[in-house]
Coordinates of C-alpha atoms and ligand atoms in Angstrom, one line a residue:
M1 CA 0.1 -0.1 0.1
D2 CA 1.6 3.2 -1.1
L3 CA 2.2 6.3 1.0
A4 CA 0.1 9.4 0.7
I5 CA 2.3 11.8 2.9
P6 CA 0.7 15.4 3.6
S7 CA 2.9 18.1 3.1
P8 CA 5.4 18.5 6.0
P9 CA 3.7 21.8 7.1
F10 CA 0.8 20.3 8.1
L11 CA 2.8 17.4 9.4
F12 CA 5.0 19.7 12.0
K13 CA 2.0 21.6 13.5
P14 CA 2.4 20.7 16.8
Q15 CA -1.2 19.9 17.2
N16 CA -0.9 17.6 14.6
L17 CA 2.0 15.3 15.6
L18 CA -0.4 12.8 17.5
R19 CA -3.5 12.8 15.9
P20 CA -5.6 9.7 14.7
S21 CA -6.6 11.4 11.9
L22 CA -3.3 12.1 10.8
L23 CA -2.3 8.7 11.0
H24 CA -5.1 7.5 9.2
S25 CA -3.9 9.9 6.4
L26 CA -0.7 8.3 6.7
N27 CA -3.3 4.9 5.2
F28 CA -2.9 3.8 9.5
E29 CA -5.3 2.5 10.9
S30 CA -5.3 4.2 14.3
R31 CA -6.6 1.6 16.8
V32 CA -5.3 -1.8 14.8
F33 CA -2.1 -0.1 14.6
A34 CA -0.2 -1.6 17.5
K35 CA -0.9 -4.8 16.5
K36 CA -1.3 -4.9 12.9
P37 CA 0.3 -2.4 10.8
L38 CA -1.5 -1.7 8.0
I39 CA 1.8 -0.3 6.5
S40 CA 5.2 -2.5 5.9
R41 CA 7.7 -1.4 8.4
Q42 CA 10.1 0.4 6.3
N43 CA 7.0 2.8 5.2
S44 CA 6.9 2.9 9.0
R45 CA 10.0 4.2 9.3
I46 CA 9.8 6.8 6.9
R47 CA 6.9 8.0 8.9
A48 CA 8.6 8.1 11.8
Q49 CA 11.1 10.1 10.3
F50 CA 8.7 12.9 9.3
L51 CA 6.9 13.2 12.5
D52 CA 10.7 14.2 14.0
Q53 CA 10.4 10.8 15.7
K54 CA 7.9 12.1 17.7
V55 CA 6.0 9.1 17.1
D56 CA 7.6 5.7 17.8
E57 CA 6.9 2.5 16.1
G58 CA 3.5 1.2 17.3
F59 CA 2.3 4.3 19.4
V60 CA -1.2 5.2 18.9
L61 CA -3.2 8.1 20.6
E62 CA -6.7 7.9 20.8
D63 CA -7.4 11.2 20.1
V64 CA -10.9 13.0 21.6
P65 CA -12.6 15.6 20.0
H66 CA -11.9 19.6 20.0
L67 CA -14.3 22.0 19.1
T68 CA -11.9 23.5 16.8
N69 CA -12.2 20.5 14.6
F70 CA -15.9 21.9 13.2
L71 CA -15.2 25.9 14.6
P72 CA -11.7 26.6 13.6
D73 CA -12.0 30.1 14.0
L74 CA -13.4 29.4 17.7
P75 CA -11.0 32.0 20.2
S76 CA -9.2 30.8 23.0
Y77 CA -8.3 32.4 25.9
P78 CA -5.6 32.7 28.7
N79 CA -6.7 29.7 31.8
P80 CA -8.0 31.4 34.4
L81 CA -6.6 29.0 36.6
Q82 CA -3.4 30.8 36.2
K83 CA -4.7 33.6 38.8
S84 CA -5.9 30.5 40.9
Q85 CA -5.0 30.6 44.7
A86 CA -5.6 26.8 44.5
Y87 CA -2.9 27.0 41.7
A88 CA -0.8 29.2 42.9
I89 CA 2.4 26.9 43.9
V90 CA 1.4 24.3 41.5
K91 CA 4.7 23.1 39.9
K92 CA 3.3 22.7 36.6
T93 CA -0.3 24.1 36.6
F94 CA -1.3 23.1 33.1
V95 CA -0.7 19.9 31.7
S96 CA 0.8 19.7 27.6
P97 CA -1.7 18.4 25.4
E98 CA 1.2 16.1 24.7
D99 CA 1.3 14.2 28.0
V100 CA -0.2 10.5 27.4
V101 CA -1.4 8.0 29.8
A102 CA -0.3 4.5 28.3
K103 CA -3.0 2.2 28.4
T104 CA -0.6 -1.3 29.2
I105 CA 2.0 -0.8 31.1
V106 CA 3.0 -4.3 31.4
V107 CA 5.0 -4.6 28.2
Q108 CA 7.9 -6.4 26.8
K109 CA 11.1 -4.9 25.4
D110 CA 10.3 -5.2 21.9
S111 CA 6.5 -4.2 22.4
P112 CA 5.1 -2.0 20.4
R113 CA 4.3 1.4 22.2
G114 CA 0.7 0.5 22.0
V115 CA -2.3 2.6 22.2
H116 CA -2.7 5.9 24.6
F117 CA -4.9 8.5 25.9
H118 CA -4.7 12.3 26.5
R119 CA -3.8 13.0 30.2
A120 CA -6.9 14.9 32.0
G121 CA -6.4 18.3 33.4
P122 CA -6.1 21.8 33.2
R123 CA -5.2 23.4 29.8
E124 CA -3.0 26.4 29.0
K125 CA -5.7 27.9 27.2
V126 CA -10.0 27.5 27.7
Y127 CA -12.0 28.6 25.0
F128 CA -14.7 29.6 27.1
K129 CA -15.0 33.0 29.1
S130 CA -16.4 32.3 32.0
D131 CA -19.1 34.6 32.0
E132 CA -20.2 33.1 28.8
V133 CA -20.5 29.4 29.7
R134 CA -24.1 28.1 30.5
A135 CA -23.1 24.5 31.7
C136 CA -26.0 21.4 32.3
I137 CA -26.0 18.2 34.4
V138 CA -27.8 15.5 33.7
T139 CA -27.7 11.8 35.6
C140 CA -29.0 8.8 33.6
G141 CA -29.5 5.1 34.4
G142 CA -29.5 2.9 37.5
L143 CA -28.3 4.7 41.2
C144 CA -25.0 4.3 41.9
P145 CA -22.8 5.8 45.1
G146 CA -21.2 8.6 44.4
I147 CA -23.4 10.6 42.1
N148 CA -24.0 13.6 44.4
T149 CA -20.4 13.6 44.8
V150 CA -19.7 14.3 41.3
I151 CA -22.4 16.4 40.4
R152 CA -21.4 19.0 43.4
E153 CA -18.0 19.1 42.2
I154 CA -18.8 19.8 38.8
V155 CA -20.7 22.9 39.9
C156 CA -17.8 23.7 42.4
G157 CA -15.2 23.2 40.0
L158 CA -17.0 25.1 37.7
N159 CA -17.5 27.9 40.1
Y160 CA -14.3 27.8 41.9
M161 CA -12.1 27.2 39.5
Y162 CA -13.3 29.0 36.6
G163 CA -15.8 31.4 38.2
V164 CA -18.4 30.1 36.1
S165 CA -22.0 31.0 37.6
D166 CA -24.8 29.9 34.7
I167 CA -24.9 26.5 35.8
L168 CA -28.3 24.0 35.2
G169 CA -29.3 21.0 36.9
I170 CA -31.4 18.5 34.3
E171 CA -34.0 16.7 36.3
G172 CA -34.6 13.3 35.9
G173 CA -32.5 11.8 33.1
Y174 CA -32.5 12.3 29.2
R175 CA -36.1 13.3 29.1
G176 CA -36.0 15.7 31.7
F177 CA -34.1 18.1 28.7
Y178 CA -37.4 17.9 26.9
S179 CA -40.3 17.7 29.3
K180 CA -39.2 19.1 32.5
N181 CA -37.9 22.5 34.1
T182 CA -34.2 23.0 35.0
L183 CA -32.8 23.6 38.7
T184 CA -30.3 26.3 39.5
L185 CA -27.2 24.8 40.8
T186 CA -24.6 26.7 42.8
P187 CA -21.8 26.0 45.2
K188 CA -24.5 26.5 48.1
V189 CA -27.6 24.4 46.6
V190 CA -25.2 21.4 46.3
N191 CA -23.0 22.1 49.7
D192 CA -24.7 18.7 51.3
I193 CA -25.5 16.8 48.6
H194 CA -22.8 14.1 48.4
K195 CA -23.7 12.9 52.2
R196 CA -26.7 11.2 50.5
G197 CA -27.6 8.7 48.1
G198 CA -29.1 8.7 45.4
T199 CA -29.0 11.9 42.6
F200 CA -30.2 15.0 43.7
L201 CA -31.4 15.4 40.2
R202 CA -33.2 12.1 39.9
T203 CA -32.6 9.6 37.0
S204 CA -34.4 7.6 34.5
R205 CA -34.3 4.8 31.9
G206 CA -35.3 5.4 28.3
G207 CA -36.2 8.7 26.5
H208 CA -33.0 9.5 24.7
D209 CA -34.2 11.3 21.8
T210 CA -31.2 13.5 20.2
Q211 CA -33.1 15.5 18.1
K212 CA -35.1 16.9 21.5
I213 CA -32.5 17.0 23.6
V214 CA -30.0 19.2 21.3
D215 CA -32.8 21.5 20.1
N216 CA -33.3 22.1 24.0
I217 CA -29.5 22.6 24.2
Q218 CA -29.6 24.9 21.7
D219 CA -32.9 26.9 22.8
R220 CA -31.6 27.4 26.5
G221 CA -28.2 28.4 25.0
I222 CA -26.6 25.6 26.8
N223 CA -22.9 25.6 25.8
Q224 CA -21.5 22.9 28.1
V225 CA -23.2 19.6 28.9
Y226 CA -22.1 17.2 31.6
I227 CA -23.5 13.8 31.1
I228 CA -23.3 11.1 34.2
G229 CA -24.3 7.9 33.3
G230 CA -23.5 4.2 32.4
D231 CA -22.8 2.6 29.2
G232 CA -26.3 3.9 27.5
T233 CA -26.0 7.2 28.7
Q234 CA -22.3 7.5 27.1
R235 CA -24.0 5.8 23.8
G236 CA -26.4 8.4 24.1
A237 CA -23.8 11.0 25.0
A238 CA -21.8 10.2 21.9
L239 CA -25.3 11.1 19.6
I240 CA -25.5 14.2 21.2
Y241 CA -22.1 15.3 20.5
K242 CA -22.5 13.9 17.3
E243 CA -25.6 16.1 16.4
V244 CA -23.9 19.3 18.2
E245 CA -20.9 18.9 15.9
K246 CA -23.7 18.3 12.7
R247 CA -25.1 21.8 13.7
G248 CA -21.7 23.1 14.2
L249 CA -22.6 24.7 17.8
P250 CA -20.1 26.0 20.2
V251 CA -21.4 23.2 22.4
A252 CA -18.5 21.0 24.8
V253 CA -20.2 17.5 25.8
A254 CA -18.4 15.6 28.7
G255 CA -19.2 12.2 30.0
V256 CA -18.8 10.5 33.2
P257 CA -18.9 7.4 33.1
K258 CA -21.2 5.6 36.2
T259 CA -22.0 2.3 36.6
I260 CA -22.2 -0.4 39.7
D261 CA -21.5 -2.9 37.5
N262 CA -18.2 -1.9 37.1
D263 CA -18.9 -2.5 33.4
I264 CA -17.2 0.1 31.6
A265 CA -14.2 -0.5 29.3
V266 CA -11.1 1.2 29.7
I267 CA -10.9 2.5 32.7
D268 CA -9.7 1.4 35.8
K269 CA -12.4 1.4 38.0
S270 CA -16.1 2.8 38.0
F271 CA -16.8 5.0 41.0
G272 CA -19.5 4.0 43.6
F273 CA -17.9 0.4 42.7
D274 CA -15.9 0.0 46.3
T275 CA -18.6 1.4 48.3
A276 CA -21.0 -0.9 47.0
V277 CA -18.7 -4.0 47.4
E278 CA -18.0 -2.5 51.0
E279 CA -21.5 -2.4 51.9
A280 CA -22.1 -6.3 50.6
Q281 CA -19.8 -7.5 53.2
R282 CA -22.4 -6.9 55.7
A283 CA -24.8 -9.3 53.7
I284 CA -22.4 -11.9 53.5
N285 CA -21.5 -11.4 56.8
A286 CA -24.9 -11.7 58.1
A287 CA -25.4 -14.8 55.4
H288 CA -22.6 -16.2 57.4
V289 CA -23.6 -15.0 61.0
E290 CA -27.1 -17.1 60.4
V291 CA -25.5 -20.2 58.8
E292 CA -22.5 -20.4 61.0
S293 CA -25.1 -21.0 63.8
V294 CA -27.2 -23.5 62.6
E295 CA -26.8 -27.2 61.3
N296 CA -26.3 -27.5 58.1
G297 CA -26.9 -23.7 57.2
I298 CA -26.6 -22.6 54.0
G299 CA -26.3 -19.1 53.1
I300 CA -27.4 -17.5 49.5
V301 CA -26.7 -13.6 48.8
K302 CA -27.4 -12.4 45.7
L303 CA -25.4 -9.2 44.3
M304 CA -26.0 -7.1 41.2
G305 CA -24.1 -7.4 38.1
R306 CA -26.0 -7.8 34.8
Y307 CA -23.3 -9.1 32.8
S308 CA -20.4 -8.4 34.4
G309 CA -19.6 -10.6 38.0
F310 CA -17.2 -8.1 39.4
I311 CA -19.2 -6.8 42.5
A312 CA -19.7 -10.5 43.3
M313 CA -16.0 -11.3 42.7
F314 CA -14.5 -8.3 44.7
A315 CA -16.9 -8.9 47.7
T316 CA -16.2 -12.7 47.6
L317 CA -12.3 -12.0 47.7
A318 CA -12.7 -9.2 50.5
S319 CA -14.9 -11.7 52.7
R320 CA -13.1 -14.9 52.9
D321 CA -16.7 -16.2 54.3
V322 CA -17.3 -16.9 50.6
D323 CA -17.4 -20.5 49.8
C324 CA -18.5 -20.3 46.1
C325 CA -19.2 -17.1 44.0
L326 CA -21.0 -17.5 40.9
I327 CA -20.8 -15.0 38.3
P328 CA -22.3 -14.5 34.3
E329 CA -18.9 -14.9 33.1
S330 CA -18.9 -18.3 34.3
P331 CA -20.5 -21.3 33.5
F332 CA -21.5 -23.6 36.3
Y333 CA -23.7 -26.6 36.7
L334 CA -25.3 -28.3 39.7
E335 CA -25.4 -32.0 39.2
G336 CA -22.6 -34.3 38.9
R337 CA -18.9 -34.7 39.2
D338 CA -17.8 -31.1 40.5
G339 CA -21.5 -29.5 40.3
L340 CA -22.8 -27.4 43.0
F341 CA -24.3 -29.5 44.7
E342 CA -21.5 -31.9 45.2
F343 CA -19.5 -29.1 46.6
I344 CA -21.7 -27.7 49.0
E345 CA -22.4 -31.1 50.6
L346 CA -18.6 -31.6 50.8
R347 CA -18.8 -28.1 52.6
L348 CA -21.5 -29.0 54.9
K349 CA -19.5 -32.0 55.6
E350 CA -16.4 -30.5 56.3
N351 CA -17.6 -27.1 58.1
G352 CA -21.1 -27.2 59.0
H353 CA -22.1 -24.5 57.0
V354 CA -21.8 -22.9 53.2
V355 CA -21.9 -19.2 51.8
I356 CA -22.7 -18.4 48.1
V357 CA -22.8 -15.3 46.4
V358 CA -24.2 -15.3 43.1
A359 CA -24.2 -12.2 40.8
E360 CA -28.1 -11.6 39.5
G361 CA -26.9 -12.1 35.9
A362 CA -25.1 -15.5 36.8
G363 CA -27.3 -18.8 35.2
Q364 CA -29.8 -17.2 33.5
E365 CA -30.3 -19.6 31.0
Y366 CA -31.4 -22.2 33.9
V367 CA -34.1 -20.0 35.0
A368 CA -35.2 -19.1 31.5
Q369 CA -35.7 -22.7 31.2
S370 CA -37.3 -23.4 34.2
M371 CA -39.9 -20.8 33.6
L372 CA -40.1 -20.5 30.0
A373 CA -40.1 -16.8 30.6
S374 CA -40.2 -14.7 27.3
E375 CA -38.0 -12.0 27.1
R376 CA -38.7 -8.5 28.7
K377 CA -36.6 -5.3 28.6
D378 CA -36.6 -2.0 30.3
E379 CA -37.3 1.2 28.8
S380 CA -33.4 1.9 27.5
G381 CA -33.5 -2.0 26.0
N382 CA -31.8 -3.6 28.6
R383 CA -32.8 -7.3 29.0
L384 CA -34.6 -7.4 32.5
L385 CA -32.9 -10.6 34.1
L386 CA -34.8 -13.5 35.6
D387 CA -34.4 -13.7 39.3
I388 CA -31.8 -16.1 39.8
G389 CA -31.7 -16.1 44.1
P390 CA -35.4 -17.7 44.5
W391 CA -34.5 -20.1 41.6
L392 CA -31.0 -21.6 42.9
S393 CA -32.2 -21.5 46.5
Q394 CA -35.3 -23.7 46.0
K395 CA -33.4 -26.2 43.5
I396 CA -30.9 -26.5 46.5
K397 CA -33.7 -27.3 48.8
D398 CA -35.2 -29.6 46.4
H399 CA -32.1 -31.5 45.7
F400 CA -31.4 -32.0 50.0
T401 CA -34.8 -32.9 50.8
E402 CA -35.0 -35.4 48.2
D403 CA -34.9 -38.5 49.4
N404 CA -34.1 -37.0 52.7
K405 CA -30.6 -36.5 51.8
M406 CA -29.9 -34.4 54.4
P407 CA -31.5 -31.7 56.3
I408 CA -30.2 -28.4 55.4
N409 CA -31.1 -24.5 56.7
L410 CA -31.4 -22.4 53.5
K411 CA -31.2 -18.5 54.2
Y412 CA -31.7 -16.5 51.6
I413 CA -30.2 -12.8 51.6
D414 CA -31.1 -9.6 48.8
P415 CA -29.0 -6.4 49.3
T416 CA -29.5 -5.7 45.6
Y417 CA -30.3 -2.1 46.2
M418 CA -29.0 -1.4 49.2
I419 CA -25.5 -1.5 48.0
R420 CA -26.0 1.1 45.8
A421 CA -28.4 3.4 47.8
I422 CA -25.9 4.2 49.5
P423 CA -23.9 7.6 49.8
S424 CA -20.0 7.3 48.7
N425 CA -17.4 6.2 50.9
A426 CA -14.2 8.0 51.3
S427 CA -12.2 7.0 48.4
D428 CA -15.2 6.9 46.2
N429 CA -15.9 10.5 47.1
I430 CA -12.1 11.4 46.4
Y431 CA -12.6 9.7 43.2
C432 CA -15.4 11.3 42.2
T433 CA -14.1 14.5 43.3
L434 CA -10.9 13.7 40.7
L435 CA -13.6 12.8 37.5
A436 CA -15.7 15.8 38.1
Q437 CA -12.4 18.1 38.1
S438 CA -10.9 16.7 34.9
A439 CA -14.1 16.9 33.2
V440 CA -14.6 20.4 33.8
H441 CA -11.0 21.0 32.8
G442 CA -11.6 18.9 29.3
A443 CA -14.6 21.0 28.8
M444 CA -13.3 24.4 29.3
A445 CA -10.3 23.3 27.4
G446 CA -12.2 22.9 24.2
Y447 CA -12.5 18.9 24.2
T448 CA -15.8 17.2 23.3
G449 CA -17.1 14.0 23.2
F450 CA -15.0 12.7 26.0
T451 CA -15.3 10.7 29.0
V452 CA -12.9 11.5 32.0
G453 CA -11.7 8.4 33.8
P454 CA -8.5 6.5 35.5
V455 CA -6.5 4.4 33.3
N456 CA -4.1 2.7 35.4
S457 CA -4.4 5.2 37.6
R458 CA -3.8 8.4 36.0
H459 CA -7.0 10.4 34.9
A460 CA -7.6 10.9 31.1
Y461 CA -9.9 11.9 28.3
I462 CA -11.1 8.7 26.5
P463 CA -13.2 8.9 23.3
I464 CA -16.6 8.1 24.3
A465 CA -17.0 5.3 21.7
R466 CA -13.6 3.7 23.1
V467 CA -15.7 2.8 26.6
T468 CA -18.8 2.0 24.8
E469 CA -17.7 -0.6 22.3
R470 CA -17.3 -3.2 24.3
T471 CA -18.7 -4.5 27.5
N472 CA -16.1 -4.8 30.7
T473 CA -16.6 -8.3 32.2
V474 CA -14.4 -10.4 34.6
K475 CA -12.2 -12.9 31.8
L476 CA -11.6 -15.9 33.4
T477 CA -8.4 -16.2 32.2
D478 CA -7.0 -13.0 34.3
R479 CA -5.2 -13.9 37.3
M480 CA -8.1 -12.3 39.3
W481 CA -10.7 -15.2 39.0
A482 CA -7.9 -17.3 39.8
R483 CA -7.1 -15.6 42.7
L484 CA -10.7 -16.1 43.8
L485 CA -10.6 -19.9 42.7
A486 CA -7.5 -20.1 45.0
S487 CA -9.2 -17.8 47.7
T488 CA -12.6 -19.9 47.7
N489 CA -11.0 -23.2 46.3
Q490 CA -14.7 -24.0 44.8
P491 CA -15.0 -25.9 41.7
S492 CA -14.0 -24.0 38.3
F493 CA -17.1 -25.9 36.4
F494 CA -15.6 -26.3 33.2
S495 CA -13.5 -29.4 32.8
S496 CA -9.6 -29.7 31.4
D497 CA -10.7 -31.0 28.1
E498 CA -12.9 -28.1 27.5
S499 CA -11.7 -25.5 25.9
V500 CA -11.0 -22.3 28.3
Q501 CA -11.3 -20.5 25.4
E502 CA -15.0 -21.2 25.3
V503 CA -15.9 -19.9 28.7
T504 CA -13.7 -17.2 28.7
G505 CA -16.2 -14.6 27.3
E506 CA -13.3 -13.4 24.6
T507 CA -15.2 -14.9 21.9
F508 CA -18.4 -14.4 22.2
D509 CA -21.1 -11.6 23.7
M510 CA -22.4 -12.5 26.8
I511 CA -24.9 -9.8 26.1
N512 CA -26.0 -11.1 22.8
N513 CA -25.4 -14.6 22.8
K514 CA -25.6 -15.7 25.9
S515 CA -22.9 -18.6 26.7
T516 CA -24.6 -22.2 27.0
F517 CA -24.9 -24.4 29.9
T518 CA -24.1 -27.4 30.1
Ligands
ATP1 N1 -28.0 3.2 22.1 C1 -28.4 4.0 22.8 N2 -28.3 5.5 22.1 C2 -29.0 6.4 23.0 N3 -29.3 6.8 24.1 C3 -29.4 5.2 24.6 C4 -29.0 4.0 24.2 N4 -28.8 3.5 25.1 C5 -29.5 3.9 26.4 N5 -29.7 5.2 26.0 C6 -30.0 6.4 26.9 O1 -29.1 6.1 28.4 C7 -29.9 6.5 29.2 C8 -29.5 5.6 30.3 O2 -29.3 3.7 29.9 P1 -29.5 3.0 30.9 O3 -30.2 2.8 31.1 O4 -28.8 1.7 29.7 O5 -28.3 3.1 31.8 P2 -27.3 3.2 31.5 O6 -26.4 4.3 31.3 O7 -26.6 2.1 30.8 O8 -26.6 3.1 33.4 P3 -26.6 1.7 34.1 O9 -26.3 0.2 33.0 O10 -25.3 1.6 34.6 O11 -27.6 1.8 35.1 C9 -31.6 6.2 29.1 O12 -32.1 7.6 28.9 C10 -31.2 5.8 27.4 O13 -32.7 6.0 26.8
F6P2 O1 -34.0 -1.8 38.7 P1 -33.0 -0.7 38.1 O2 -33.0 0.6 38.6 O3 -33.5 -0.8 36.8 O4 -31.7 -1.1 37.7 C1 -31.1 -2.3 38.4 C2 -30.0 -2.6 37.2 O5 -29.1 -1.8 37.4 C3 -28.1 -2.2 37.5 O6 -27.6 -1.6 38.9 C4 -27.1 -1.4 36.7 O7 -27.0 0.2 36.8 C5 -27.8 -3.6 37.2 O8 -26.6 -4.3 38.1 C6 -28.9 -4.2 37.5 O9 -29.5 -5.1 37.0
MG3 MG1 -25.7 0.1 31.6

């Protein structure tokens, strides 16, 4: 494939150095380049020379859109943080646009440099005058500890760091844009909200109508939109950003990823997750206390996790009282050798009790088969899950009472909403503050269509599409699941002759094409 090299003056502009658009113009496919260069090695050397050796072979930047991409004449201003007391003695007040965060930090000597994201933080120039900003904040999807902290810190960050005072709250999720009046948000109004669970702005599922939302943004003169929500919400945010771009509006769209399930890709962990895992300990502890006090006690705790078993996995690892953890990514079976029934019987004989943690999305096929249920969806189009908890409890009861096999004492605990309807803990609060401030710095700097989040502990600006293109799930081939199996000593539920690939979630999509249960 021949290399169509743009003229050097274009190439050597510093702002062009690392952009994927440039890589595209050089016949690179930015995202797969690290693994699969589309040009020959010789050509890539030519390219590296042209780029003043700033772009090494295998370096990929996941650029985020900027308002000047479609509004080239947009004026910029010195960042008011230059005069901020908060940043007065910071050594390096501003983050260079060339500071990047590596997606993969465990590498070999000869590995390509791989994918990188812009480091989040204040930029030297901003593209909004403080008194011309009209920002809005919306929260969508399910609840999660820490949403109120993010709202509070966006409001306070805009006001204290950038002198912005015109901030609106959109009530009740996406549909609030076109069906509700707005709330006025000031540091005073949001002062205490981080101490409460839930969302001060309320939330909803469904109701995303891009045209109506952007009409409303335009009508109200909003020029910064902060959207807090999960994968569905971020998909909606991407559509809003695209429509804003199509209409040529000077509106920055910033996403803050929120999900109790920790199912958002790329970022290290979602806010509120640690709080939820901590709260889950209380339920697990209660189950343990109950079953320890009776003969042949079996405790079952159901935790959230639609397609991703992170809450169940981390709650199990943290607790040490859990004998077996069942997650959507790891098919399990009940009967026969190394099945769940055999394992329970063994533990009862050994310890007199057993605690099982089950993620709500685990074993859905089983429940569906036994209930002959048809698929139902919520307003956002998410599949409504069948209740694995009572189903599993009943199956275990039936098994042990059949032929008077063994007298058992089964206690079922379902703390589902309790783990997400609480305020965030201290570390999540700090995390939420960083997310909010990063989002504010990014929007003020003119970035748009981006989401914020920590990548290998460094906060970064990530193109929205990167966090929505796949669901973050527990990889059975990763060490963390092995650590759990080593800690509980539970069966892995796959036999050695079975290909691990078949059960890792890497070869099939857990959402659309569920795994087969044997
Ligand atoms: N593909 C999509 N395109 C546009 N909007 C979407 C899309 N998917 C979901 N939305 C909108 O995003 C909002 C939230 O979506 P959803 O209910 O799926 O929750 P979420 O953001 O994924 O959060 P969580 O799953 O963590 O509760 C809803 O208002 C929904 O209409
Ligand atoms: O009942 P709701 O509020 O729609 O939300 C339940 C779902 O939301 C989640 O908490 C994700 O936000 C899932 O774990 C759960 O299945
Ligand atoms: Mg979701």
